[in-house]
Short mmCIF file of C-alpha atoms in Angstrom, two decimals:
data_model
loop_
_atom_site.label_atom_id
_atom_site.label_comp_id
_atom_site.label_asym_id
_atom_site.label_seq_id
_atom_site.Cartn_x
_atom_site.Cartn_y
_atom_site.Cartn_z
CA UNK A 1 32.93 91.36 74.28
CA UNK A 2 30.15 88.84 74.05
CA UNK A 3 27.37 91.04 75.39
CA UNK A 4 24.79 91.31 72.63
CA UNK A 5 23.87 94.88 71.99
CA UNK A 6 20.37 96.10 71.41
CA UNK A 7 20.28 97.00 67.77
CA UNK A 8 18.83 100.34 66.88
CA UNK A 9 17.82 101.44 63.40
CA UNK A 10 20.98 103.51 63.13
CA UNK A 11 23.13 100.66 64.39
CA UNK A 12 21.70 98.28 61.85
CA UNK A 13 23.13 100.42 59.07
CA UNK A 14 26.74 99.89 58.20
CA UNK A 15 28.10 101.59 61.28
CA UNK A 16 31.68 102.38 60.44
CA UNK A 17 32.97 105.29 58.46
CA UNK A 18 29.50 106.63 57.78
CA UNK A 19 29.71 109.83 55.83
CA UNK A 20 27.16 112.50 56.51
CA UNK A 21 25.72 112.12 53.03
CA UNK A 22 25.66 108.31 53.35
CA UNK A 23 23.99 108.57 56.74
CA UNK A 24 21.24 110.81 55.45
CA UNK A 25 20.73 108.53 52.44
CA UNK A 26 20.63 105.40 54.62
CA UNK A 27 18.18 106.83 57.08
CA UNK A 28 16.03 108.11 54.24
CA UNK A 29 15.93 104.71 52.58
CA UNK A 30 15.51 102.99 55.92
CA UNK A 31 12.24 104.81 56.39
CA UNK A 32 11.21 103.69 52.93
CA UNK A 33 12.06 100.12 53.82
CA UNK A 34 9.74 100.19 56.81
CA UNK A 35 7.03 101.29 54.40
CA UNK A 36 7.77 98.26 52.22
CA UNK A 37 7.62 95.91 55.17
CA UNK A 38 4.19 97.14 56.18
CA UNK A 39 2.69 97.32 52.72
CA UNK A 40 -0.23 94.95 52.21
CA UNK A 41 1.29 93.29 49.13
CA UNK A 42 4.44 92.32 51.00
CA UNK A 43 2.37 90.94 53.85
CA UNK A 44 0.15 88.96 51.46
CA UNK A 45 2.93 87.19 49.58
CA UNK A 46 5.08 86.69 52.66
CA UNK A 47 5.04 82.99 53.57
CA UNK A 48 5.91 82.10 57.17
CA UNK A 49 9.46 81.11 56.21
CA UNK A 50 10.45 84.76 55.78
CA UNK A 51 12.60 86.41 58.45
CA UNK A 52 12.77 90.17 58.82
CA UNK A 53 13.17 92.79 57.46
CA UNK A 54 13.32 93.81 61.15
CA UNK A 55 15.74 92.27 63.65
CA UNK A 56 15.53 88.49 64.05
CA UNK A 57 17.43 86.11 66.36
CA UNK A 58 20.78 85.07 64.89
CA UNK A 59 23.24 82.75 66.60
CA UNK A 60 26.87 82.88 65.54
CA UNK A 61 29.69 80.58 66.63
CA UNK A 62 32.89 82.62 66.63
CA UNK A 63 36.19 81.01 67.63
CA UNK A 64 34.22 78.25 69.33
CA UNK A 65 32.02 80.56 71.35
CA UNK A 66 28.28 80.98 70.75
CA UNK A 67 26.77 84.44 70.54
CA UNK A 68 23.04 85.15 70.44
CA UNK A 69 22.14 88.35 68.61
CA UNK A 70 19.17 90.21 67.20
CA UNK A 71 20.06 91.29 63.69
CA UNK A 72 18.29 92.50 60.58
CA UNK A 73 18.81 89.98 57.75
CA UNK A 74 20.73 92.63 55.78
CA UNK A 75 23.57 92.81 58.34
CA UNK A 76 26.72 91.26 56.89
CA UNK A 77 28.85 88.84 58.85
CA UNK A 78 31.58 91.47 58.90
CA UNK A 79 29.33 94.13 60.43
CA UNK A 80 27.95 91.60 62.92
CA UNK A 81 31.47 90.68 64.03
CA UNK A 82 32.73 94.25 64.25
CA UNK A 83 29.70 96.26 65.34
CA UNK A 84 27.74 93.80 67.46
CA UNK A 85 30.42 91.51 68.87
CA UNK A 86 33.55 93.68 68.97
CA UNK A 87 35.62 91.22 66.98
CA UNK A 88 37.38 94.07 65.21
CA UNK A 89 40.22 91.95 63.78
CA UNK A 90 38.50 91.55 60.41
CA UNK A 91 38.71 94.96 58.74
CA UNK A 92 36.13 96.79 56.69
CA UNK A 93 37.99 98.30 53.74
CA UNK A 94 36.39 97.89 50.31
CA UNK A 95 33.23 96.19 51.63
CA UNK A 96 32.75 94.77 48.10
CA UNK A 97 34.58 91.44 48.22
CA UNK A 98 37.75 92.63 46.58
CA UNK A 99 40.48 93.61 49.05
CA UNK A 100 40.51 90.67 51.46
CA UNK A 101 40.93 92.69 54.66
CA UNK A 102 37.77 91.10 56.10
CA UNK A 103 38.89 87.51 55.44
CA UNK A 104 37.67 85.02 58.06
CA UNK A 105 37.37 81.24 57.97
CA UNK A 106 33.97 79.65 57.58
CA UNK A 107 34.15 75.93 58.37
CA UNK A 108 37.88 76.20 57.66
CA UNK A 109 37.55 77.95 54.29
CA UNK A 110 38.74 81.50 53.67
CA UNK A 111 35.84 83.80 52.77
CA UNK A 112 35.10 87.51 52.66
CA UNK A 113 33.01 88.36 55.73
CA UNK A 114 31.66 91.42 53.88
CA UNK A 115 30.15 89.17 51.22
CA UNK A 116 28.11 86.98 53.57
CA UNK A 117 25.00 87.84 55.52
CA UNK A 118 25.36 87.09 59.21
CA UNK A 119 22.10 85.16 59.06
CA UNK A 120 23.60 82.73 56.51
CA UNK A 121 26.62 82.07 58.70
CA UNK A 122 24.55 80.47 61.43
CA UNK A 123 25.55 76.91 62.29
CA UNK A 124 28.98 77.40 60.78
CA UNK A 125 32.28 77.54 62.58
CA UNK A 126 33.53 81.12 62.17
CA UNK A 127 37.22 81.74 62.89
CA UNK A 128 38.60 85.25 63.16
CA UNK A 129 42.16 86.42 63.69
CA UNK A 130 41.35 86.83 67.40
CA UNK A 131 41.12 83.03 67.59
CA UNK A 132 44.82 82.71 66.79
CA UNK A 133 45.74 84.48 70.03
CA UNK A 134 43.67 82.31 72.34
CA UNK A 135 46.35 79.78 73.22
CA UNK A 136 49.37 80.78 75.34
CA UNK A 137 51.67 79.98 72.41
CA UNK A 138 50.90 82.42 69.60
CA UNK A 139 50.20 80.87 66.24
CA UNK A 140 53.40 80.38 64.19
CA UNK A 141 51.91 82.68 61.54
CA UNK A 142 51.83 85.62 63.96
CA UNK A 143 55.48 85.17 64.90
CA UNK A 144 56.44 84.74 61.24
CA UNK A 145 54.70 87.97 60.22
CA UNK A 146 56.61 89.82 62.96
CA UNK A 147 59.93 88.18 62.10
CA UNK A 148 59.64 88.99 58.39
CA UNK A 149 58.17 92.48 58.45
CA UNK A 150 55.06 91.05 56.84
CA UNK A 151 53.30 94.38 57.23
CA UNK A 152 53.75 98.10 57.19
CA UNK A 153 50.55 99.85 58.27
CA UNK A 154 49.06 96.51 59.29
CA UNK A 155 45.52 97.09 58.10
CA UNK A 156 45.55 94.20 55.62
CA UNK A 157 47.35 91.88 58.07
CA UNK A 158 44.42 90.11 59.77
CA UNK A 159 43.00 89.26 56.34
CA UNK A 160 46.34 87.99 55.05
CA UNK A 161 46.93 85.97 58.22
CA UNK A 162 43.54 84.25 57.96
CA UNK A 163 43.95 83.63 54.21
CA UNK A 164 47.37 82.16 55.01
CA UNK A 165 45.88 80.00 57.76
CA UNK A 166 43.46 78.43 55.25
CA UNK A 167 46.15 78.14 52.58
CA UNK A 168 48.64 76.37 54.87
CA UNK A 169 45.98 73.94 56.07
CA UNK A 170 45.59 72.77 52.47
CA UNK A 171 49.23 73.27 51.43
CA UNK A 172 51.38 72.54 54.47
CA UNK A 173 54.62 72.60 52.53
CA UNK A 174 54.30 75.25 49.80
CA UNK A 175 56.92 76.66 47.47
CA UNK A 176 57.45 80.41 47.25
CA UNK A 177 55.96 80.30 43.76
CA UNK A 178 52.78 78.64 45.05
CA UNK A 179 52.52 81.32 47.73
CA UNK A 180 52.90 84.05 45.10
CA UNK A 181 49.90 82.68 43.20
CA UNK A 182 47.69 81.83 46.16
CA UNK A 183 46.88 85.26 47.57
CA UNK A 184 45.11 86.94 44.67
CA UNK A 185 42.22 87.64 47.04
CA UNK A 186 44.14 89.98 49.34
CA UNK A 187 45.57 93.42 48.67
CA UNK A 188 48.27 95.31 50.57
CA UNK A 189 48.37 98.99 49.69
CA UNK A 190 51.76 99.38 51.38
CA UNK A 191 53.15 96.74 49.03
CA UNK A 192 54.61 94.52 51.75
CA UNK A 193 54.12 91.46 49.58
CA UNK A 194 57.70 90.20 49.83
CA UNK A 195 57.60 90.22 53.62
CA UNK A 196 54.18 88.60 53.62
CA UNK A 197 55.38 85.79 51.32
CA UNK A 198 58.49 85.20 53.42
CA UNK A 199 56.35 85.12 56.56
CA UNK A 200 54.01 82.50 55.12
CA UNK A 201 56.96 80.41 53.96
CA UNK A 202 58.57 80.63 57.41
CA UNK A 203 55.31 79.73 59.14
CA UNK A 204 55.03 76.65 56.93
CA UNK A 205 58.60 75.62 57.76
CA UNK A 206 58.25 76.19 61.48
CA UNK A 207 55.04 74.16 61.57
CA UNK A 208 56.83 71.38 59.65
CA UNK A 209 60.06 71.63 61.60
CA UNK A 210 61.83 72.57 58.37
CA UNK A 211 60.31 71.94 54.96
CA UNK A 212 61.60 70.59 51.68
CA UNK A 213 62.02 74.07 50.25
CA UNK A 214 64.54 75.21 52.85
CA UNK B 1 21.64 98.28 51.78
CA UNK B 2 17.88 98.49 51.88
CA UNK B 3 16.23 96.22 54.48
CA UNK B 4 14.75 92.98 53.15
CA UNK B 5 13.03 89.86 54.36
CA UNK B 6 15.12 86.72 54.16
CA UNK B 7 14.27 83.09 53.54
CA UNK B 8 16.39 79.98 53.30
CA UNK B 9 14.16 77.30 51.77
CA UNK B 10 15.27 73.69 51.43
CA UNK B 11 13.39 72.82 48.23
CA UNK B 12 13.34 74.32 44.74
CA UNK B 13 9.52 74.62 44.84
CA UNK B 14 9.61 76.60 48.09
CA UNK B 15 12.28 78.86 46.66
CA UNK B 16 10.38 79.50 43.43
CA UNK B 17 7.22 80.32 45.43
CA UNK B 18 9.15 83.10 47.16
CA UNK B 19 10.10 84.77 43.87
CA UNK B 20 7.98 87.23 41.90
CA UNK B 21 6.93 87.55 38.27
CA UNK B 22 8.42 91.06 38.29
CA UNK B 23 12.10 91.93 38.50
CA UNK B 24 13.12 93.91 41.54
CA UNK B 25 10.85 92.26 44.10
CA UNK B 26 12.97 89.26 45.08
CA UNK B 27 16.61 88.31 44.54
CA UNK B 28 18.18 84.86 44.62
CA UNK B 29 21.23 84.57 46.88
CA UNK B 30 23.81 81.87 46.22
CA UNK B 31 27.50 82.74 46.77
CA UNK B 32 26.56 86.39 47.27
CA UNK B 33 29.82 87.59 45.78
CA UNK B 34 27.95 89.79 43.29
CA UNK B 35 24.53 90.19 44.90
CA UNK B 36 25.75 91.73 48.16
CA UNK B 37 27.65 94.42 46.27
CA UNK B 38 24.56 95.17 44.17
CA UNK B 39 22.52 95.49 47.35
CA UNK B 40 25.08 97.72 49.07
CA UNK B 41 25.16 100.04 46.08
CA UNK B 42 21.34 100.13 45.84
CA UNK B 43 21.53 98.76 42.29
CA UNK B 44 19.19 96.01 43.52
CA UNK B 45 16.67 96.91 46.22
CA UNK B 46 14.58 93.75 46.64
CA UNK B 47 11.91 93.20 49.29
CA UNK B 48 12.98 89.58 49.67
CA UNK B 49 16.26 87.70 49.42
CA UNK B 50 15.99 83.95 48.89
CA UNK B 51 19.07 81.95 49.89
CA UNK B 52 19.25 78.80 47.76
CA UNK B 53 22.40 77.32 49.30
CA UNK B 54 20.44 75.03 51.61
CA UNK B 55 18.69 73.29 48.70
CA UNK B 56 20.58 70.00 48.43
CA UNK B 57 19.44 69.20 44.87
CA UNK B 58 21.23 72.31 43.62
CA UNK B 59 24.65 71.03 44.66
CA UNK B 60 27.00 68.37 43.36
CA UNK B 61 28.68 67.36 40.11
CA UNK B 62 27.48 64.12 38.53
CA UNK B 63 28.59 62.27 35.44
CA UNK B 64 25.71 60.89 33.39
CA UNK B 65 25.40 59.27 29.97
CA UNK B 66 24.35 62.67 28.61
CA UNK B 67 27.49 64.31 29.98
CA UNK B 68 28.25 66.23 33.12
CA UNK B 69 25.58 67.68 35.35
CA UNK B 70 26.82 70.62 37.43
CA UNK B 71 24.51 71.86 40.18
CA UNK B 72 23.94 75.61 40.18
CA UNK B 73 25.35 76.10 43.68
CA UNK B 74 28.58 74.17 43.03
CA UNK B 75 31.34 76.55 44.05
CA UNK B 76 34.30 77.37 41.84
CA UNK B 77 36.52 75.59 44.38
CA UNK B 78 34.37 72.44 44.10
CA UNK B 79 34.50 72.62 40.32
CA UNK B 80 38.29 72.93 40.41
CA UNK B 81 38.53 69.91 42.71
CA UNK B 82 36.35 67.72 40.48
CA UNK B 83 38.25 64.91 38.75
CA UNK B 84 35.45 64.59 36.16
CA UNK B 85 35.81 68.24 35.17
CA UNK B 86 39.60 68.05 35.17
CA UNK B 87 39.60 64.97 32.96
CA UNK B 88 37.40 66.25 30.17
CA UNK B 89 36.84 69.99 30.42
CA UNK B 90 40.13 71.90 30.76
CA UNK B 91 38.34 74.98 29.38
CA UNK B 92 36.12 75.09 32.48
CA UNK B 93 39.09 74.54 34.79
CA UNK B 94 41.02 77.35 33.10
CA UNK B 95 38.02 79.67 33.37
CA UNK B 96 37.68 78.90 37.10
CA UNK B 97 41.42 79.40 37.63
CA UNK B 98 41.01 82.85 36.09
CA UNK B 99 39.07 83.88 39.19
CA UNK B 100 42.20 84.54 41.17
CA UNK B 101 40.77 84.99 44.66
CA UNK B 102 40.48 81.82 46.77
CA UNK B 103 37.84 83.61 48.85
CA UNK B 104 35.68 84.16 45.75
CA UNK B 105 36.30 80.59 44.58
CA UNK B 106 35.16 79.29 47.98
CA UNK B 107 31.91 81.27 47.87
CA UNK B 108 31.11 82.00 44.23
CA UNK B 109 28.97 79.45 42.40
CA UNK B 110 28.80 78.30 38.78
CA UNK B 111 25.14 79.35 38.53
CA UNK B 112 25.96 82.68 40.08
CA UNK B 113 28.72 83.23 37.56
CA UNK B 114 26.19 82.87 34.75
CA UNK B 115 23.68 85.16 36.48
CA UNK B 116 26.09 87.87 37.68
CA UNK B 117 25.28 91.37 36.50
CA UNK B 118 27.60 93.24 34.10
CA UNK B 119 30.56 95.17 35.49
CA UNK B 120 29.90 98.25 33.31
CA UNK B 121 30.81 101.13 35.57
CA UNK B 122 27.84 103.21 34.45
CA UNK B 123 25.51 100.36 35.43
CA UNK B 124 27.29 99.92 38.75
CA UNK B 125 26.98 103.64 39.46
CA UNK B 126 23.23 103.55 39.01
CA UNK B 127 22.83 104.80 35.41
CA UNK B 128 20.99 101.66 34.33
CA UNK B 129 21.96 98.62 32.28
CA UNK B 130 21.96 100.58 29.01
CA UNK B 131 23.37 103.75 30.62
CA UNK B 132 21.25 106.15 28.59
CA UNK B 133 20.76 109.73 29.66
CA UNK B 134 18.46 112.10 27.76
CA UNK B 135 18.41 109.65 24.87
CA UNK B 136 22.20 109.51 24.60
CA UNK B 137 24.54 106.68 25.49
CA UNK B 138 26.88 107.52 28.34
CA UNK B 139 29.05 104.63 27.21
CA UNK B 140 29.48 105.75 23.60
CA UNK B 141 30.30 109.30 24.62
CA UNK B 142 32.14 108.42 27.79
CA UNK B 143 34.84 106.05 29.00
CA UNK B 144 34.21 102.78 27.19
CA UNK B 145 37.64 101.18 27.45
CA UNK B 146 36.22 97.96 28.92
CA UNK B 147 33.04 97.86 26.84
CA UNK B 148 31.85 95.88 23.83
CA UNK B 149 33.48 95.68 20.42
CA UNK B 150 30.88 93.24 19.05
CA UNK B 151 27.09 93.25 19.30
CA UNK B 152 27.15 96.90 20.31
CA UNK B 153 25.03 98.33 17.47
CA UNK B 154 21.91 98.44 19.65
CA UNK B 155 21.62 100.31 22.94
CA UNK B 156 23.62 97.72 24.96
CA UNK B 157 27.38 98.30 25.11
CA UNK B 158 28.30 96.46 28.33
CA UNK B 159 30.12 93.13 28.21
CA UNK B 160 28.95 89.88 29.73
CA UNK B 161 30.99 89.37 32.90
CA UNK B 162 30.58 85.60 33.04
CA UNK B 163 33.71 83.45 33.21
CA UNK B 164 31.89 80.21 32.32
CA UNK B 165 29.67 81.66 29.59
CA UNK B 166 32.26 81.37 26.80
CA UNK B 167 33.46 77.81 27.60
CA UNK B 168 29.90 76.57 28.20
CA UNK B 169 28.69 78.04 24.89
CA UNK B 170 31.73 76.51 23.17
CA UNK B 171 30.97 73.11 24.72
CA UNK B 172 27.32 73.44 23.65
CA UNK B 173 26.09 73.15 27.25
CA UNK B 174 22.51 73.69 28.40
CA UNK B 175 20.99 75.20 31.52
CA UNK B 176 17.91 74.01 33.37
CA UNK B 177 15.57 76.71 34.65
CA UNK B 178 12.73 76.00 37.07
CA UNK B 179 9.76 78.31 37.54
CA UNK B 180 6.22 78.13 38.90
CA UNK B 181 4.98 76.41 35.73
CA UNK B 182 7.68 73.76 35.67
CA UNK B 183 11.10 73.43 34.19
CA UNK B 184 12.65 74.26 30.83
CA UNK B 185 16.03 73.78 29.25
CA UNK B 186 17.95 76.26 27.15
CA UNK B 187 21.29 76.11 25.36
CA UNK B 188 23.67 78.39 27.29
CA UNK B 189 24.02 80.26 24.01
CA UNK B 190 20.33 81.24 24.23
CA UNK B 191 20.55 81.98 27.95
CA UNK B 192 22.55 85.12 27.25
CA UNK B 193 20.63 87.85 25.40
CA UNK B 194 21.33 91.39 24.27
CA UNK B 195 18.72 93.61 25.92
CA UNK B 196 16.98 96.13 23.69
CA UNK B 197 15.37 98.19 26.44
CA UNK B 198 16.08 99.14 30.03
CA UNK B 199 13.33 96.83 31.31
CA UNK B 200 15.07 93.75 29.87
CA UNK B 201 17.84 91.70 31.38
CA UNK B 202 21.02 90.30 29.89
CA UNK B 203 19.93 86.70 30.57
CA UNK B 204 16.80 84.76 29.54
CA UNK B 205 16.04 83.76 33.12
CA UNK B 206 12.59 84.99 34.14
CA UNK B 207 12.22 86.79 37.47
CA UNK B 208 10.30 83.84 38.96
CA UNK B 209 12.77 81.21 37.79
CA UNK B 210 15.84 79.65 39.35
CA UNK B 211 18.78 78.31 37.37
CA UNK B 212 19.11 74.82 38.85
CA UNK B 213 21.77 73.01 36.85
CA UNK B 214 24.18 73.11 33.94
CA UNK B 215 24.40 70.16 31.56
CA UNK B 216 27.64 69.79 29.62
CA UNK B 217 27.76 67.21 26.78
CA UNK B 218 30.55 64.61 26.83
CA UNK B 219 33.80 65.97 25.47
CA UNK B 220 35.97 62.88 25.12
CA UNK B 221 36.76 63.75 21.50
CA UNK B 222 36.51 67.52 21.94
CA UNK B 223 39.76 69.40 22.54
CA UNK B 224 38.85 72.44 24.58
CA UNK B 225 40.65 75.36 26.20
CA UNK B 226 40.09 78.86 27.54
CA UNK B 227 42.63 81.67 27.38
CA UNK B 228 42.13 84.92 29.27
CA UNK B 229 44.01 88.12 28.48
CA UNK B 230 44.15 90.02 31.74
CA UNK B 231 45.63 93.21 33.06
CA UNK B 232 46.88 91.75 36.32
CA UNK B 233 47.42 88.43 38.00
CA UNK B 234 45.22 89.19 41.01
CA UNK B 235 41.47 89.40 41.27
CA UNK B 236 39.94 91.19 38.32
CA UNK B 237 37.82 90.41 35.31
CA UNK B 238 39.76 89.64 32.13
CA UNK B 239 39.97 92.12 29.24
CA UNK B 240 39.25 89.53 26.55
CA UNK B 241 38.90 85.76 26.67
CA UNK B 242 38.59 83.04 24.07
CA UNK B 243 37.18 79.55 24.60
CA UNK B 244 37.49 76.91 21.94
CA UNK B 245 35.93 73.46 21.60
CA UNK B 246 37.32 71.45 18.69
CA UNK B 247 35.76 68.17 17.59
CA UNK B 248 38.69 66.26 16.18
CA UNK B 249 39.04 63.80 13.31
CA UNK B 250 42.53 62.44 13.66
CA UNK B 251 44.80 65.45 13.90
CA UNK B 252 42.42 67.69 11.94
CA UNK B 253 39.56 69.76 13.30
CA UNK B 254 36.24 68.36 12.06
CA UNK B 255 34.23 71.24 13.51
CA UNK B 256 35.00 74.10 15.86
CA UNK B 257 33.22 76.39 18.24
CA UNK B 258 35.13 79.55 19.11
CA UNK B 259 33.56 81.86 21.67
CA UNK B 260 34.89 85.21 22.85
CA UNK B 261 34.30 86.68 26.29
CA UNK B 262 34.26 90.29 27.55
CA UNK B 263 33.85 91.67 24.03
CA UNK B 264 30.04 91.75 23.70
CA UNK B 265 26.90 91.85 25.88
CA UNK B 266 26.81 88.06 25.41
CA UNK B 267 29.48 85.37 24.95
CA UNK B 268 30.29 86.06 21.28
CA UNK B 269 30.61 83.27 18.73
CA UNK B 270 33.31 83.93 16.17
CA UNK B 271 31.47 82.12 13.37
CA UNK B 272 33.83 83.20 10.56
CA UNK B 273 36.74 81.78 12.52
CA UNK B 274 34.81 78.56 13.20
CA UNK B 275 34.09 78.06 9.48
CA UNK B 276 37.67 78.73 8.53
CA UNK B 277 39.02 76.15 10.98
CA UNK B 278 36.66 73.30 10.02
CA UNK B 279 38.48 70.51 8.20
CA UNK B 280 41.97 71.91 8.83
CA UNK B 281 44.94 70.91 10.93
CA UNK B 282 46.13 73.21 13.70
CA UNK B 283 49.26 74.53 12.02
CA UNK B 284 50.74 77.86 13.00
CA UNK B 285 49.60 79.38 9.68
CA UNK B 286 46.01 78.16 10.14
CA UNK B 287 45.89 79.40 13.74
CA UNK B 288 47.10 82.81 12.56
CA UNK B 289 44.34 83.04 9.94
CA UNK B 290 41.64 81.83 12.32
CA UNK B 291 42.70 84.38 14.94
CA UNK B 292 42.43 87.11 12.31
CA UNK B 293 39.01 85.86 11.20
CA UNK B 294 37.77 86.06 14.80
CA UNK B 295 37.93 89.85 14.58
CA UNK B 296 35.52 89.94 11.62
CA UNK B 297 32.73 92.42 12.18
CA UNK B 298 34.28 94.16 15.18
CA UNK B 299 32.92 97.66 15.77
CA UNK B 300 35.09 99.16 18.51
CA UNK B 301 33.97 102.23 20.42
CA UNK B 302 36.10 105.33 20.93
CA UNK B 303 38.45 103.88 23.55
CA UNK B 304 38.50 100.10 23.12
CA UNK B 305 40.00 99.31 19.71
CA UNK B 306 42.88 97.65 21.59
CA UNK B 307 40.50 94.77 22.27
CA UNK B 308 40.57 93.80 18.59
CA UNK B 309 44.24 92.87 18.91
CA UNK B 310 43.53 91.07 22.20
CA UNK B 311 40.95 88.94 20.36
CA UNK B 312 43.70 87.76 17.96
CA UNK B 313 45.97 86.95 20.90
CA UNK B 314 43.29 85.17 22.95
CA UNK B 315 42.09 83.01 20.03
CA UNK B 316 45.62 82.07 19.01
CA UNK B 317 46.62 81.09 22.53
CA UNK B 318 43.40 79.20 23.21
CA UNK B 319 43.91 77.20 19.99
CA UNK B 320 47.53 76.52 20.92
CA UNK B 321 46.41 75.30 24.33
CA UNK B 322 43.77 73.04 22.78
CA UNK B 323 46.10 71.61 20.10
CA UNK B 324 46.88 67.92 20.69
CA UNK B 325 50.37 67.55 22.06
CA UNK B 326 52.71 66.07 19.47
#
């Protein structure tokens, strides 16, 4: 799981769900990019502070564990987690910061992993859904999602769970109405929103030992 | 995404030195909520990406005698948590609340909101900012349901995507821009421009400049509010917004600034409506007339005349929200 993989040019491209057309386009442009990197103008105006465009050392702290990687600066945190570290909990769905399936916590705040470069996430505490299963007692959120049918196909679930984790840390005793308004950053194509809301409410109550909204 | 070199400078000067006097060579990265999508879609293919989030001077909200100073990298979540903003600038709070995704609010910055590229689907699909093909406008002849109803007589038909543009123009705010030759200040109203050719941008920022801060004048006697008409409660851009800033004299409006969003390539000042409101009280009849006046000069395209009615609704509701409570 934590073995860093040697990145290849092909691996550095978004690895998942590559269509044949997309692959040809990426490889074509990749060759162009190498040309840019070697061009004399780029070399002239490149101060020493610049990293890349080739692979550079990147250290990520995921669920408390440090991982040393070699990544191109263009690799997103999501692709680094999924393709280089095998943390496949965060899902790659829209890849445009809209659907929320890639939600992870960065220093405790919910963010879209697809909208952050891995290189910018260095020095930050990255929490993925895998981190919730580390202790022998599963996180109350996991149990609550199971108890309340908070999912159908389950693809959006890791994102919802992590968004809920951040939400409950700031709002330990929410009302159902607050929950309804707080998850505008996550989509569920199956439409399991009612179950998801009930699950988050139950998780809040179980963490509180029964909340005021019971 | 095309490969690029990356830098994370800690001073504004270092960051500016990494930019270029030509567009397309280097991009500034703050929250990344727009830039990364532009990179993934090959709309932007820079050689360098300059992360400005580690420049301390660009953060923080500070109250000064001249008003509020908002650092460019202040996130929407930080803005929402600011007691200074909450106390005096409900229109900014309402605009930030309109961004319904907590994830975007945690990452997206106020400066980035002003610099985000338009959402025009022709632009986002690679047809260029003006979306012209063989001398004809793809927007005019195509699906323009979310495009401009004002300021669309030239080649630009997209709408400004900025959430803070309208309230900041209404509040008469300024932006500070820093480049290799020093710094300059512009009213936010002048920051947004309607491009006349494909080589121009929709903002006055030069390619070697960084937007460093936003300066909002004091608003102790200025009733202000933003109202967004939107299609859904979750994450999306609004259809039409209205921001109002009313300088009061007793219960009457001494002078008004009424600015519409998502109806033009820039935040659009409804000057006829502003004139009509000056010197009047905010009665239901006056609000009705002002809302009607805000539509003056609208030139809808083939599929977006519905926005004219949304302008009336947005202006009326923004004025109602700004009206002093009896």
